[in-house]
mmCIF file of C-alpha atoms in Angstrom:
data_model
loop_
_atom_site.group_PDB
_atom_site.id
_atom_site.type_symbol
_atom_site.label_atom_id
_atom_site.label_comp_id
_atom_site.label_asym_id
_atom_site.label_seq_id
_atom_site.Cartn_x
_atom_site.Cartn_y
_atom_site.Cartn_z
ATOM 1 C CA UNK A 1 -6.902 43.504 14.699
ATOM 2 C CA UNK A 2 -3.704 44.769 13.176
ATOM 3 C CA UNK A 3 -2.008 44.452 16.504
ATOM 4 C CA UNK A 4 -2.947 40.860 16.973
ATOM 5 C CA UNK A 5 -2.008 40.224 13.414
ATOM 6 C CA UNK A 6 1.603 41.373 14.433
ATOM 7 C CA UNK A 7 1.791 39.697 17.278
ATOM 8 C CA UNK A 8 0.901 36.408 15.669
ATOM 9 C CA UNK A 9 3.751 37.028 12.993
ATOM 10 C CA UNK A 10 6.201 37.633 15.927
ATOM 11 C CA UNK A 11 5.377 34.775 17.580
ATOM 12 C CA UNK A 12 5.687 32.549 14.348
ATOM 13 C CA UNK A 13 9.076 34.258 13.832
ATOM 14 C CA UNK A 14 10.173 33.552 17.086
ATOM 15 C CA UNK A 15 9.214 29.820 16.721
ATOM 16 C CA UNK A 16 10.679 29.518 13.253
ATOM 17 C CA UNK A 17 14.079 31.289 14.427
ATOM 18 C CA UNK A 18 13.952 28.947 17.788
ATOM 19 C CA UNK A 19 13.642 25.946 15.453
ATOM 20 C CA UNK A 20 16.168 26.743 13.106
ATOM 21 C CA UNK A 21 18.546 27.892 15.912
ATOM 22 C CA UNK A 22 17.955 24.240 17.426
ATOM 23 C CA UNK A 23 18.615 22.730 14.460
ATOM 24 C CA UNK A 24 21.771 24.382 13.890
ATOM 25 C CA UNK A 25 22.683 22.819 17.376
ATOM 26 C CA UNK A 26 21.924 19.382 16.171
ATOM 27 C CA UNK A 27 23.712 19.755 13.092
ATOM 28 C CA UNK A 28 27.116 20.829 14.454
ATOM 29 C CA UNK A 29 27.279 17.488 16.330
ATOM 30 C CA UNK A 30 25.644 15.380 13.536
ATOM 31 C CA UNK A 31 27.798 16.444 10.688
ATOM 32 C CA UNK A 32 30.579 14.191 12.497
ATOM 33 C CA UNK A 33 27.905 11.667 13.852
ATOM 34 C CA UNK A 34 25.863 10.955 10.909
ATOM 35 C CA UNK A 35 26.638 13.257 8.125
ATOM 36 C CA UNK A 36 24.500 11.358 5.618
ATOM 37 C CA UNK A 37 21.378 12.335 7.616
ATOM 38 C CA UNK A 38 22.305 16.050 8.132
ATOM 39 C CA UNK A 39 23.015 16.213 4.151
ATOM 40 C CA UNK A 40 19.504 14.743 3.480
ATOM 41 C CA UNK A 41 17.733 16.948 6.038
ATOM 42 C CA UNK A 42 19.451 20.048 4.605
ATOM 43 C CA UNK A 43 18.278 19.072 1.215
ATOM 44 C CA UNK A 44 14.678 18.635 2.340
ATOM 45 C CA UNK A 45 11.467 20.912 2.262
ATOM 46 C CA UNK A 46 11.635 20.484 5.687
ATOM 47 C CA UNK A 47 15.090 22.458 6.300
ATOM 48 C CA UNK A 48 13.697 25.053 3.711
ATOM 49 C CA UNK A 49 10.385 25.431 5.694
ATOM 50 C CA UNK A 50 12.586 25.516 9.036
ATOM 51 C CA UNK A 51 11.317 22.297 10.162
ATOM 52 C CA UNK A 52 14.091 21.243 12.613
ATOM 53 C CA UNK A 53 15.257 18.052 14.650
ATOM 54 C CA UNK A 54 13.386 19.108 17.721
ATOM 55 C CA UNK A 55 10.139 19.260 15.758
ATOM 56 C CA UNK A 56 10.135 15.612 15.350
ATOM 57 C CA UNK A 57 12.493 14.102 17.658
ATOM 58 C CA UNK A 58 12.118 16.726 20.581
ATOM 59 C CA UNK A 59 14.297 19.050 22.543
ATOM 60 C CA UNK A 60 15.611 16.576 25.717
ATOM 61 C CA UNK A 61 18.367 15.087 23.430
ATOM 62 C CA UNK A 62 21.234 17.401 23.465
ATOM 63 C CA UNK A 63 24.554 15.493 24.225
ATOM 64 C CA UNK A 64 25.931 12.106 23.309
ATOM 65 C CA UNK A 65 25.241 10.769 26.740
ATOM 66 C CA UNK A 66 21.603 11.527 26.392
ATOM 67 C CA UNK A 67 20.839 9.767 23.134
ATOM 68 C CA UNK A 68 18.083 7.739 24.547
ATOM 69 C CA UNK A 69 15.908 11.134 25.269
ATOM 70 C CA UNK A 70 15.549 11.442 21.482
ATOM 71 C CA UNK A 71 11.785 10.916 20.450
ATOM 72 C CA UNK A 72 11.222 8.343 17.640
ATOM 73 C CA UNK A 73 8.727 9.836 15.332
ATOM 74 C CA UNK A 74 5.337 7.971 14.738
ATOM 75 C CA UNK A 75 2.217 8.613 12.291
ATOM 76 C CA UNK A 76 1.055 11.095 14.669
ATOM 77 C CA UNK A 77 4.283 13.247 14.652
ATOM 78 C CA UNK A 78 3.761 13.494 10.579
ATOM 79 C CA UNK A 79 0.026 14.437 11.150
ATOM 80 C CA UNK A 80 0.761 17.618 13.079
ATOM 81 C CA UNK A 81 1.764 18.929 9.300
ATOM 82 C CA UNK A 82 0.196 16.471 7.130
ATOM 83 C CA UNK A 83 -3.417 15.742 8.634
ATOM 84 C CA UNK A 84 -4.799 15.065 5.079
ATOM 85 C CA UNK A 85 -2.195 12.764 4.145
ATOM 86 C CA UNK A 86 -2.210 10.711 7.423
ATOM 87 C CA UNK A 87 -6.233 10.675 7.488
ATOM 88 C CA UNK A 88 -6.046 8.773 4.200
ATOM 89 C CA UNK A 89 -3.163 6.702 5.046
ATOM 90 C CA UNK A 90 -5.350 5.365 7.923
ATOM 91 C CA UNK A 91 -8.140 4.576 5.612
ATOM 92 C CA UNK A 92 -5.969 2.233 3.805
ATOM 93 C CA UNK A 93 -4.527 -1.259 3.892
ATOM 94 C CA UNK A 94 -0.605 0.271 4.445
ATOM 95 C CA UNK A 95 -1.677 1.601 8.074
ATOM 96 C CA UNK A 96 -2.833 -1.904 8.876
ATOM 97 C CA UNK A 97 0.267 -3.639 7.872
ATOM 98 C CA UNK A 98 1.658 -4.012 11.029
ATOM 99 C CA UNK A 99 -1.466 -5.169 12.974
ATOM 100 C CA UNK A 100 -1.930 -7.988 10.070
ATOM 101 C CA UNK A 101 1.363 -9.637 10.197
ATOM 102 C CA UNK A 102 1.322 -9.596 13.839
ATOM 103 C CA UNK A 103 -2.207 -11.731 13.201
ATOM 104 C CA UNK A 104 -0.488 -14.270 11.134
ATOM 105 C CA UNK A 105 0.273 -17.423 12.935
ATOM 106 C CA UNK A 106 3.292 -17.863 11.314
ATOM 107 C CA UNK A 107 4.733 -14.610 12.745
ATOM 108 C CA UNK A 108 5.503 -15.636 15.834
ATOM 109 C CA UNK A 109 7.341 -19.027 14.959
ATOM 110 C CA UNK A 110 10.014 -16.293 13.119
ATOM 111 C CA UNK A 111 13.535 -15.518 14.636
ATOM 112 C CA UNK A 112 12.805 -11.933 16.227
ATOM 113 C CA UNK A 113 15.310 -10.464 13.859
ATOM 114 C CA UNK A 114 12.811 -11.097 10.862
ATOM 115 C CA UNK A 115 9.994 -9.599 12.960
ATOM 116 C CA UNK A 116 10.653 -6.824 15.009
ATOM 117 C CA UNK A 117 14.128 -6.774 14.177
ATOM 118 C CA UNK A 118 12.934 -5.455 10.775
ATOM 119 C CA UNK A 119 14.834 -8.246 8.572
ATOM 120 C CA UNK A 120 12.295 -10.192 7.301
ATOM 121 C CA UNK A 121 8.268 -9.411 7.237
ATOM 122 C CA UNK A 122 8.579 -6.309 9.479
ATOM 123 C CA UNK A 123 11.216 -4.779 7.283
ATOM 124 C CA UNK A 124 7.934 -4.099 5.145
ATOM 125 C CA UNK A 125 5.061 -4.377 7.537
ATOM 126 C CA UNK A 126 6.616 -1.719 9.602
ATOM 127 C CA UNK A 127 5.009 0.814 7.828
ATOM 128 C CA UNK A 128 1.948 -0.258 9.529
ATOM 129 C CA UNK A 129 0.686 2.051 12.464
ATOM 130 C CA UNK A 130 1.798 1.426 15.877
ATOM 131 C CA UNK A 131 1.043 2.917 19.436
ATOM 132 C CA UNK A 132 3.668 5.036 21.197
ATOM 133 C CA UNK A 133 3.619 1.920 23.744
ATOM 134 C CA UNK A 134 4.418 -0.752 20.873
ATOM 135 C CA UNK A 135 7.309 1.831 19.572
ATOM 136 C CA UNK A 136 8.609 2.106 23.133
ATOM 137 C CA UNK A 137 8.732 -1.797 23.398
ATOM 138 C CA UNK A 138 10.288 -2.127 20.307
ATOM 139 C CA UNK A 139 12.894 0.331 21.244
ATOM 140 C CA UNK A 140 13.362 -1.495 24.334
ATOM 141 C CA UNK A 141 14.137 -4.563 22.610
ATOM 142 C CA UNK A 142 17.077 -2.836 20.378
ATOM 143 C CA UNK A 143 14.700 -2.247 17.283
ATOM 144 C CA UNK A 144 15.283 1.888 17.290
ATOM 145 C CA UNK A 145 14.105 2.687 13.951
ATOM 146 C CA UNK A 146 11.673 3.330 11.114
ATOM 147 C CA UNK A 147 8.395 3.600 13.230
ATOM 148 C CA UNK A 148 7.139 6.642 11.434
ATOM 149 C CA UNK A 149 5.399 4.789 8.419
ATOM 150 C CA UNK A 150 5.544 7.657 6.186
ATOM 151 C CA UNK A 151 9.584 7.063 5.969
ATOM 152 C CA UNK A 152 8.704 3.989 4.243
ATOM 153 C CA UNK A 153 7.980 5.670 0.976
ATOM 154 C CA UNK A 154 9.354 9.463 1.815
ATOM 155 C CA UNK A 155 12.905 8.209 2.800
ATOM 156 C CA UNK A 156 14.172 9.996 5.897
ATOM 157 C CA UNK A 157 15.490 12.559 6.340
ATOM 158 C CA UNK A 158 14.983 14.015 2.841
ATOM 159 C CA UNK A 159 11.362 12.937 2.770
ATOM 160 C CA UNK A 160 10.961 13.760 -0.773
ATOM 161 C CA UNK A 161 7.714 14.076 -2.333
ATOM 162 C CA UNK A 162 9.313 13.281 -5.667
ATOM 163 C CA UNK A 163 11.362 10.412 -4.630
ATOM 164 C CA UNK A 164 7.842 8.904 -3.237
ATOM 165 C CA UNK A 165 5.772 9.333 -6.553
ATOM 166 C CA UNK A 166 8.329 7.062 -8.373
ATOM 167 C CA UNK A 167 7.736 3.288 -9.050
ATOM 168 C CA UNK A 168 11.001 2.374 -7.246
ATOM 169 C CA UNK A 169 9.484 3.846 -4.027
ATOM 170 C CA UNK A 170 7.303 0.564 -3.984
ATOM 171 C CA UNK A 171 10.150 -1.638 -4.977
ATOM 172 C CA UNK A 172 11.701 -2.688 -1.932
ATOM 173 C CA UNK A 173 8.226 -4.108 -0.358
ATOM 174 C CA UNK A 174 6.279 -4.946 -3.581
ATOM 175 C CA UNK A 175 8.410 -7.794 -4.939
ATOM 176 C CA UNK A 176 9.823 -11.565 -4.281
ATOM 177 C CA UNK A 177 7.937 -14.855 -3.149
ATOM 178 C CA UNK A 178 4.544 -13.641 -2.423
ATOM 179 C CA UNK A 179 3.741 -10.211 -4.127
ATOM 180 C CA UNK A 180 6.032 -9.664 -6.969
ATOM 181 C CA UNK A 181 4.262 -6.803 -8.069
ATOM 182 C CA UNK A 182 7.583 -4.779 -8.765
ATOM 183 C CA UNK A 183 8.782 -7.725 -11.211
ATOM 184 C CA UNK A 184 5.748 -7.773 -12.984
ATOM 185 C CA UNK A 185 5.257 -3.855 -13.460
ATOM 186 C CA UNK A 186 8.906 -3.426 -14.126
ATOM 187 C CA UNK A 187 8.820 -5.917 -17.194
ATOM 188 C CA UNK A 188 5.402 -4.931 -18.423
ATOM 189 C CA UNK A 189 4.645 -2.198 -21.163
ATOM 190 C CA UNK A 190 3.815 0.270 -18.325
ATOM 191 C CA UNK A 191 7.171 -0.327 -16.461
ATOM 192 C CA UNK A 192 9.424 -0.064 -19.786
ATOM 193 C CA UNK A 193 8.049 2.845 -20.900
ATOM 194 C CA UNK A 194 8.547 4.521 -17.787
ATOM 195 C CA UNK A 195 11.991 3.190 -17.401
ATOM 196 C CA UNK A 196 12.564 4.979 -20.918
ATOM 197 C CA UNK A 197 11.072 8.295 -19.514
ATOM 198 C CA UNK A 198 13.632 7.927 -16.564
ATOM 199 C CA UNK A 199 16.463 7.519 -19.144
ATOM 200 C CA UNK A 200 14.975 10.452 -21.494
ATOM 201 C CA UNK A 201 14.615 8.113 -24.382
ATOM 202 C CA UNK A 202 10.899 8.790 -24.902
ATOM 203 C CA UNK A 203 9.500 12.052 -24.086
ATOM 204 C CA UNK A 204 8.749 13.631 -20.906
ATOM 205 C CA UNK A 205 4.897 13.936 -21.537
ATOM 206 C CA UNK A 206 4.583 10.284 -23.077
ATOM 207 C CA UNK A 207 2.079 8.018 -21.247
ATOM 208 C CA UNK A 208 3.829 5.796 -19.029
ATOM 209 C CA UNK A 209 1.776 4.924 -15.737
ATOM 210 C CA UNK A 210 3.314 4.361 -12.432
ATOM 211 C CA UNK A 211 2.329 2.457 -9.579
ATOM 212 C CA UNK A 212 0.913 5.669 -7.851
ATOM 213 C CA UNK A 213 -0.882 6.592 -11.097
ATOM 214 C CA UNK A 214 -3.242 3.310 -10.799
ATOM 215 C CA UNK A 215 -3.239 2.905 -6.607
ATOM 216 C CA UNK A 216 -2.616 6.457 -5.297
ATOM 217 C CA UNK A 217 -4.779 8.421 -7.574
ATOM 218 C CA UNK A 218 -4.398 12.408 -7.096
ATOM 219 C CA UNK A 219 -1.706 11.871 -4.693
ATOM 220 C CA UNK A 220 -4.513 9.737 -2.309
ATOM 221 C CA UNK A 221 -2.524 8.003 0.506
ATOM 222 C CA UNK A 222 -5.392 5.495 0.924
ATOM 223 C CA UNK A 223 -4.186 2.620 -1.427
ATOM 224 C CA UNK A 224 -6.868 0.346 -1.875
ATOM 225 C CA UNK A 225 -7.676 -2.439 -4.617
ATOM 226 C CA UNK A 226 -10.849 -4.007 -5.623
ATOM 227 C CA UNK A 227 -10.056 -7.806 -5.065
ATOM 228 C CA UNK A 228 -7.667 -6.761 -2.054
ATOM 229 C CA UNK A 229 -4.649 -8.886 -1.281
ATOM 230 C CA UNK A 230 -5.424 -12.396 -1.488
ATOM 231 C CA UNK A 231 -8.093 -11.881 -4.021
ATOM 232 C CA UNK A 232 -11.242 -13.086 -1.773
ATOM 233 C CA UNK A 233 -14.262 -11.194 -1.216
ATOM 234 C CA UNK A 234 -17.792 -11.037 -0.558
ATOM 235 C CA UNK A 235 -20.346 -11.513 -1.730
ATOM 236 C CA UNK A 236 -19.352 -14.861 -3.276
ATOM 237 C CA UNK A 237 -19.749 -15.040 -7.127
ATOM 238 C CA UNK A 238 -23.005 -16.048 -8.789
ATOM 239 C CA UNK A 239 -20.913 -18.639 -10.694
ATOM 240 C CA UNK A 240 -21.862 -21.938 -8.985
ATOM 241 C CA UNK A 241 -18.361 -23.768 -9.257
ATOM 242 C CA UNK A 242 -16.638 -20.608 -8.532
ATOM 243 C CA UNK A 243 -18.860 -20.132 -5.421
ATOM 244 C CA UNK A 244 -17.795 -23.274 -4.225
ATOM 245 C CA UNK A 245 -14.101 -22.776 -4.890
ATOM 246 C CA UNK A 246 -14.081 -19.739 -3.123
ATOM 247 C CA UNK A 247 -15.862 -21.349 -0.093
ATOM 248 C CA UNK A 248 -13.346 -23.760 0.034
ATOM 249 C CA UNK A 249 -10.361 -21.338 0.079
ATOM 250 C CA UNK A 250 -11.997 -19.306 2.735
ATOM 251 C CA UNK A 251 -12.360 -22.395 4.749
ATOM 252 C CA UNK A 252 -8.753 -22.913 4.398
ATOM 253 C CA UNK A 253 -7.953 -19.213 5.043
ATOM 254 C CA UNK A 254 -9.981 -19.928 8.649
ATOM 255 C CA UNK A 255 -12.546 -17.426 7.962
ATOM 256 C CA UNK A 256 -15.470 -19.529 7.237
ATOM 257 C CA UNK A 257 -15.947 -22.864 9.357
ATOM 258 C CA UNK A 258 -16.881 -26.418 8.057
ATOM 259 C CA UNK A 259 -20.450 -25.320 7.828
ATOM 260 C CA UNK A 260 -19.536 -22.397 5.938
ATOM 261 C CA UNK A 261 -20.201 -20.117 8.969
ATOM 262 C CA UNK A 262 -17.932 -16.977 9.667
ATOM 263 C CA UNK A 263 -15.236 -17.278 12.089
ATOM 264 C CA UNK A 264 -13.197 -14.905 14.817
ATOM 265 C CA UNK A 265 -10.670 -14.770 11.576
ATOM 266 C CA UNK A 266 -13.324 -13.087 9.461
ATOM 267 C CA UNK A 267 -13.907 -10.615 12.074
ATOM 268 C CA UNK A 268 -10.037 -9.718 12.038
ATOM 269 C CA UNK A 269 -10.454 -9.343 8.399
ATOM 270 C CA UNK A 270 -13.457 -7.077 8.826
ATOM 271 C CA UNK A 271 -11.882 -4.855 11.224
ATOM 272 C CA UNK A 272 -8.914 -4.757 9.107
ATOM 273 C CA UNK A 273 -10.563 -3.736 6.242
ATOM 274 C CA UNK A 274 -8.343 -5.767 3.844
ATOM 275 C CA UNK A 275 -10.834 -7.189 1.669
ATOM 276 C CA UNK A 276 -13.938 -6.001 0.055
ATOM 277 C CA UNK A 277 -16.757 -7.325 2.028
ATOM 278 C CA UNK A 278 -19.749 -6.179 -0.381
ATOM 279 C CA UNK A 279 -20.473 -5.433 -3.731
ATOM 280 C CA UNK A 280 -20.611 -1.526 -3.442
ATOM 281 C CA UNK A 281 -17.358 -1.521 -1.884
ATOM 282 C CA UNK A 282 -15.854 -3.647 -4.756
ATOM 283 C CA UNK A 283 -17.482 -1.563 -7.376
ATOM 284 C CA UNK A 284 -16.081 1.618 -5.940
ATOM 285 C CA UNK A 285 -12.347 0.605 -6.140
ATOM 286 C CA UNK A 286 -13.098 -1.319 -9.521
ATOM 287 C CA UNK A 287 -14.476 2.162 -10.890
ATOM 288 C CA UNK A 288 -11.836 3.935 -9.904
ATOM 289 C CA UNK A 289 -9.281 1.819 -11.339
ATOM 290 C CA UNK A 290 -11.201 2.001 -14.733
ATOM 291 C CA UNK A 291 -11.131 5.753 -14.384
ATOM 292 C CA UNK A 292 -7.229 5.320 -14.067
ATOM 293 C CA UNK A 293 -7.049 2.891 -17.203
ATOM 294 C CA UNK A 294 -9.361 5.154 -19.197
ATOM 295 C CA UNK A 295 -6.882 8.016 -19.123
ATOM 296 C CA UNK A 296 -4.587 6.151 -21.796
ATOM 297 C CA UNK A 297 -7.115 3.656 -23.019
ATOM 298 C CA UNK A 298 -10.516 3.426 -24.105
ATOM 299 C CA UNK A 299 -13.187 2.464 -21.154
ATOM 300 C CA UNK A 300 -14.465 -0.795 -23.154
ATOM 301 C CA UNK A 301 -10.542 -1.792 -23.118
ATOM 302 C CA UNK A 302 -10.295 -1.190 -19.557
ATOM 303 C CA UNK A 303 -13.380 -2.919 -18.434
ATOM 304 C CA UNK A 304 -12.308 -5.971 -20.784
ATOM 305 C CA UNK A 305 -8.789 -6.140 -19.350
ATOM 306 C CA UNK A 306 -9.598 -6.032 -15.879
ATOM 307 C CA UNK A 307 -12.388 -8.799 -16.500
ATOM 308 C CA UNK A 308 -9.655 -10.968 -17.874
ATOM 309 C CA UNK A 309 -8.234 -10.378 -14.438
ATOM 310 C CA UNK A 310 -11.204 -11.649 -12.515
ATOM 311 C CA UNK A 311 -11.330 -14.741 -14.901
ATOM 312 C CA UNK A 312 -7.852 -15.397 -13.934
ATOM 313 C CA UNK A 313 -8.662 -15.541 -10.381
ATOM 314 C CA UNK A 314 -11.658 -17.816 -11.117
ATOM 315 C CA UNK A 315 -9.576 -20.214 -13.064
ATOM 316 C CA UNK A 316 -6.464 -20.348 -10.653
ATOM 317 C CA UNK A 317 -9.028 -20.595 -7.642
ATOM 318 C CA UNK A 318 -10.439 -23.803 -9.311
ATOM 319 C CA UNK A 319 -6.934 -25.479 -9.163
ATOM 320 C CA UNK A 320 -6.478 -24.114 -5.766
ATOM 321 C CA UNK A 321 -9.925 -25.498 -4.343
ATOM 322 C CA UNK A 322 -9.055 -28.940 -6.079
ATOM 323 C CA UNK A 323 -5.487 -29.253 -3.941
ATOM 324 C CA UNK A 324 -7.017 -28.007 -0.564
ATOM 325 C CA UNK A 325 -9.810 -30.794 -1.147
ATOM 326 C CA UNK A 326 -7.175 -33.396 -2.112
ATOM 327 C CA UNK A 327 -5.441 -32.728 1.380
ATOM 328 C CA UNK A 328 -8.836 -32.237 3.560
ATOM 329 C CA UNK A 329 -9.473 -35.637 1.891
ATOM 330 C CA UNK A 330 -6.393 -37.059 3.802
ATOM 331 C CA UNK A 331 -7.445 -35.897 6.737
ATOM 332 C CA UNK A 332 -10.894 -37.125 6.731
ATOM 333 C CA UNK A 333 -9.911 -40.465 6.009
ATOM 334 C CA UNK A 334 -7.264 -40.618 8.587
ATOM 335 C CA UNK A 335 -4.517 -40.842 5.958
ATOM 336 C CA UNK A 336 -2.882 -38.020 7.837
ATOM 337 C CA UNK A 337 -3.375 -36.608 11.164
ATOM 338 C CA UNK A 338 -5.120 -33.143 11.386
ATOM 339 C CA UNK A 339 -2.157 -31.002 12.131
ATOM 340 C CA UNK A 340 -1.941 -29.832 16.030
ATOM 341 C CA UNK A 341 -3.328 -26.063 16.094
ATOM 342 C CA UNK A 342 -5.458 -26.336 13.067
ATOM 343 C CA UNK A 343 -9.105 -25.484 14.382
ATOM 344 C CA UNK A 344 -10.979 -26.907 11.553
ATOM 345 C CA UNK A 345 -10.393 -30.028 9.160
ATOM 346 C CA UNK A 346 -8.569 -28.133 6.445
ATOM 347 C CA UNK A 347 -5.207 -27.297 5.539
ATOM 348 C CA UNK A 348 -4.322 -23.817 7.236
ATOM 349 C CA UNK A 349 -3.097 -21.669 4.371
ATOM 350 C CA UNK A 350 -1.836 -19.062 7.254
ATOM 351 C CA UNK A 351 0.762 -21.545 8.501
ATOM 352 C CA UNK A 352 2.818 -20.914 5.619
ATOM 353 C CA UNK A 353 6.477 -22.248 5.636
ATOM 354 C CA UNK A 354 5.693 -23.812 9.286
ATOM 355 C CA UNK A 355 3.156 -26.518 7.807
ATOM 356 C CA UNK A 356 3.934 -29.855 8.621
ATOM 357 C CA UNK A 357 4.683 -31.936 6.003
ATOM 358 C CA UNK A 358 5.841 -31.611 2.343
ATOM 359 C CA UNK A 359 2.357 -31.934 1.023
ATOM 360 C CA UNK A 360 1.030 -29.213 2.778
ATOM 361 C CA UNK A 361 4.233 -27.194 1.987
ATOM 362 C CA UNK A 362 3.586 -27.728 -1.606
ATOM 363 C CA UNK A 363 0.021 -26.063 -1.254
ATOM 364 C CA UNK A 364 1.367 -23.209 0.544
ATOM 365 C CA UNK A 365 3.904 -22.168 -2.394
ATOM 366 C CA UNK A 366 0.819 -23.024 -4.767
ATOM 367 C CA UNK A 367 -1.236 -20.566 -2.789
ATOM 368 C CA UNK A 368 0.722 -17.760 -1.843
ATOM 369 C CA UNK A 369 3.432 -17.585 -4.286
ATOM 370 C CA UNK A 370 1.961 -19.209 -7.681
ATOM 371 C CA UNK A 371 -1.746 -18.146 -7.267
ATOM 372 C CA UNK A 372 -0.536 -14.753 -6.558
ATOM 373 C CA UNK A 373 1.592 -14.715 -9.566
ATOM 374 C CA UNK A 374 -1.232 -15.951 -11.941
ATOM 375 C CA UNK A 375 -3.797 -13.202 -11.099
ATOM 376 C CA UNK A 376 -1.451 -10.306 -9.943
ATOM 377 C CA UNK A 377 0.384 -10.802 -13.423
ATOM 378 C CA UNK A 378 -3.059 -10.372 -15.477
ATOM 379 C CA UNK A 379 -3.873 -7.003 -13.496
ATOM 380 C CA UNK A 380 -0.506 -5.760 -14.059
ATOM 381 C CA UNK A 381 -0.053 -6.477 -17.451
ATOM 382 C CA UNK A 382 2.552 -9.199 -17.407
ATOM 383 C CA UNK A 383 1.677 -12.211 -19.400
ATOM 384 C CA UNK A 384 5.036 -14.155 -18.607
ATOM 385 C CA UNK A 385 4.212 -14.082 -14.876
ATOM 386 C CA UNK A 386 0.439 -14.858 -15.521
ATOM 387 C CA UNK A 387 1.202 -18.015 -17.580
ATOM 388 C CA UNK A 388 4.577 -19.481 -16.508
ATOM 389 C CA UNK A 389 5.111 -18.280 -13.076
ATOM 390 C CA UNK A 390 1.360 -18.377 -12.137
ATOM 391 C CA UNK A 391 -0.971 -20.721 -13.853
ATOM 392 C CA UNK A 392 1.683 -23.327 -14.959
ATOM 393 C CA UNK A 393 3.178 -23.497 -12.017
ATOM 394 C CA UNK A 394 -0.416 -24.141 -10.107
ATOM 395 C CA UNK A 395 -0.944 -26.918 -12.608
ATOM 396 C CA UNK A 396 2.336 -28.846 -11.804
ATOM 397 C CA UNK A 397 1.472 -27.950 -8.013
ATOM 398 C CA UNK A 398 -1.815 -30.119 -8.444
ATOM 399 C CA UNK A 399 0.006 -32.671 -10.415
ATOM 400 C CA UNK A 400 2.333 -33.192 -7.322
ATOM 401 C CA UNK A 401 0.059 -32.956 -4.786
ATOM 402 C CA UNK A 402 -2.109 -35.282 -6.295
ATOM 403 C CA UNK A 403 0.739 -37.704 -6.858
ATOM 404 C CA UNK A 404 1.730 -37.488 -3.144
ATOM 405 C CA UNK A 405 -1.778 -38.086 -2.072
ATOM 406 C CA UNK A 406 -1.621 -41.027 -3.833
ATOM 407 C CA UNK A 407 1.585 -42.489 -2.335
ATOM 408 C CA UNK A 408 0.120 -41.420 1.203
ATOM 409 C CA UNK A 409 -2.963 -43.401 0.983
ATOM 410 C CA UNK A 410 -0.925 -46.488 -0.461
ATOM 411 C CA UNK A 411 1.184 -46.240 2.347
ATOM 412 C CA UNK A 412 -1.583 -45.976 4.681
ATOM 413 C CA UNK A 413 -3.553 -48.997 3.137
ATOM 414 C CA UNK A 414 -0.374 -50.996 3.295
#
């Protein structure tokens, strides 16, 4: 037994020494070619643990003339050492981000620089897992980097756990037009207090939740919420009006047909697991969130605040559903022709800015920008976003859509 142990110790020493020696060879050139990369790696835990360049990039690239032989890390690369974290990641929404945006009709209308070139949607959705074949295809198209997914939060080549624990790690993607979680959080009391902690104005032990406190409890990389991204779920609400409104929204999302029956899009949603499709799944995520809130607040307070978020969805849904029905009525009455490519006699909320006319464009903004702000502002403790950028904007959207519809009907009848 002792001799076998000695063998394994010596073998491990040989592997680490070989890895370290190989890394030294890479460093000698890359100090000139990419000094920032070298500096980050040298400051990393990888460097301290003798995880060298070849462990992630392979050993076939040895000179400036064979750069194309360097392997690009993918999720499987990270899984060799971080099996538990990768398993958690694969159970959550981040892992399907690439597939989700590829499934959007509008994605394929965009310039390639914005998609596969990562200068638009692809810049954040690249956090989703891709096969080796997809990575190779992207490489051949000129999009060489950023396919490992883990490096979206643990920025290469430092791969810092401490960096990924900061709310700013989420900022690049969770901001802007359709999901301004960063702006909401940063100006909420939670975000303000955390910034004051970072500035050392309030004590280190002061309560100041980060994005990770609520959405990555105990470091779990799953990252899942009760309502999901678009705040649609099954079973439908018991409230009769809300149920009708959610059915209308689901029809405009193309996951229910005009008779309320499931479509192929619903199968995509199920496969991607981006929405909670039964009460048990919803309750599981809601209870996890109540647990996070209860670290600082009374449980009944947490439950009441989350219930207000639910109610904000209910009220926002009523505005959005009314707007959808106004435009669907124009299609039904022949005032507007149903756009080519729309499978059902409803405006397609997933066509985004490719919607053909101003009235449908207004609905797109109402749905993906203003409705998101209305309910996400409530859940993220930001009253200004929930009211002025959300609810108020939706009320104005509906007024404009009704006015535009009346004008279109006048022109049609005249």
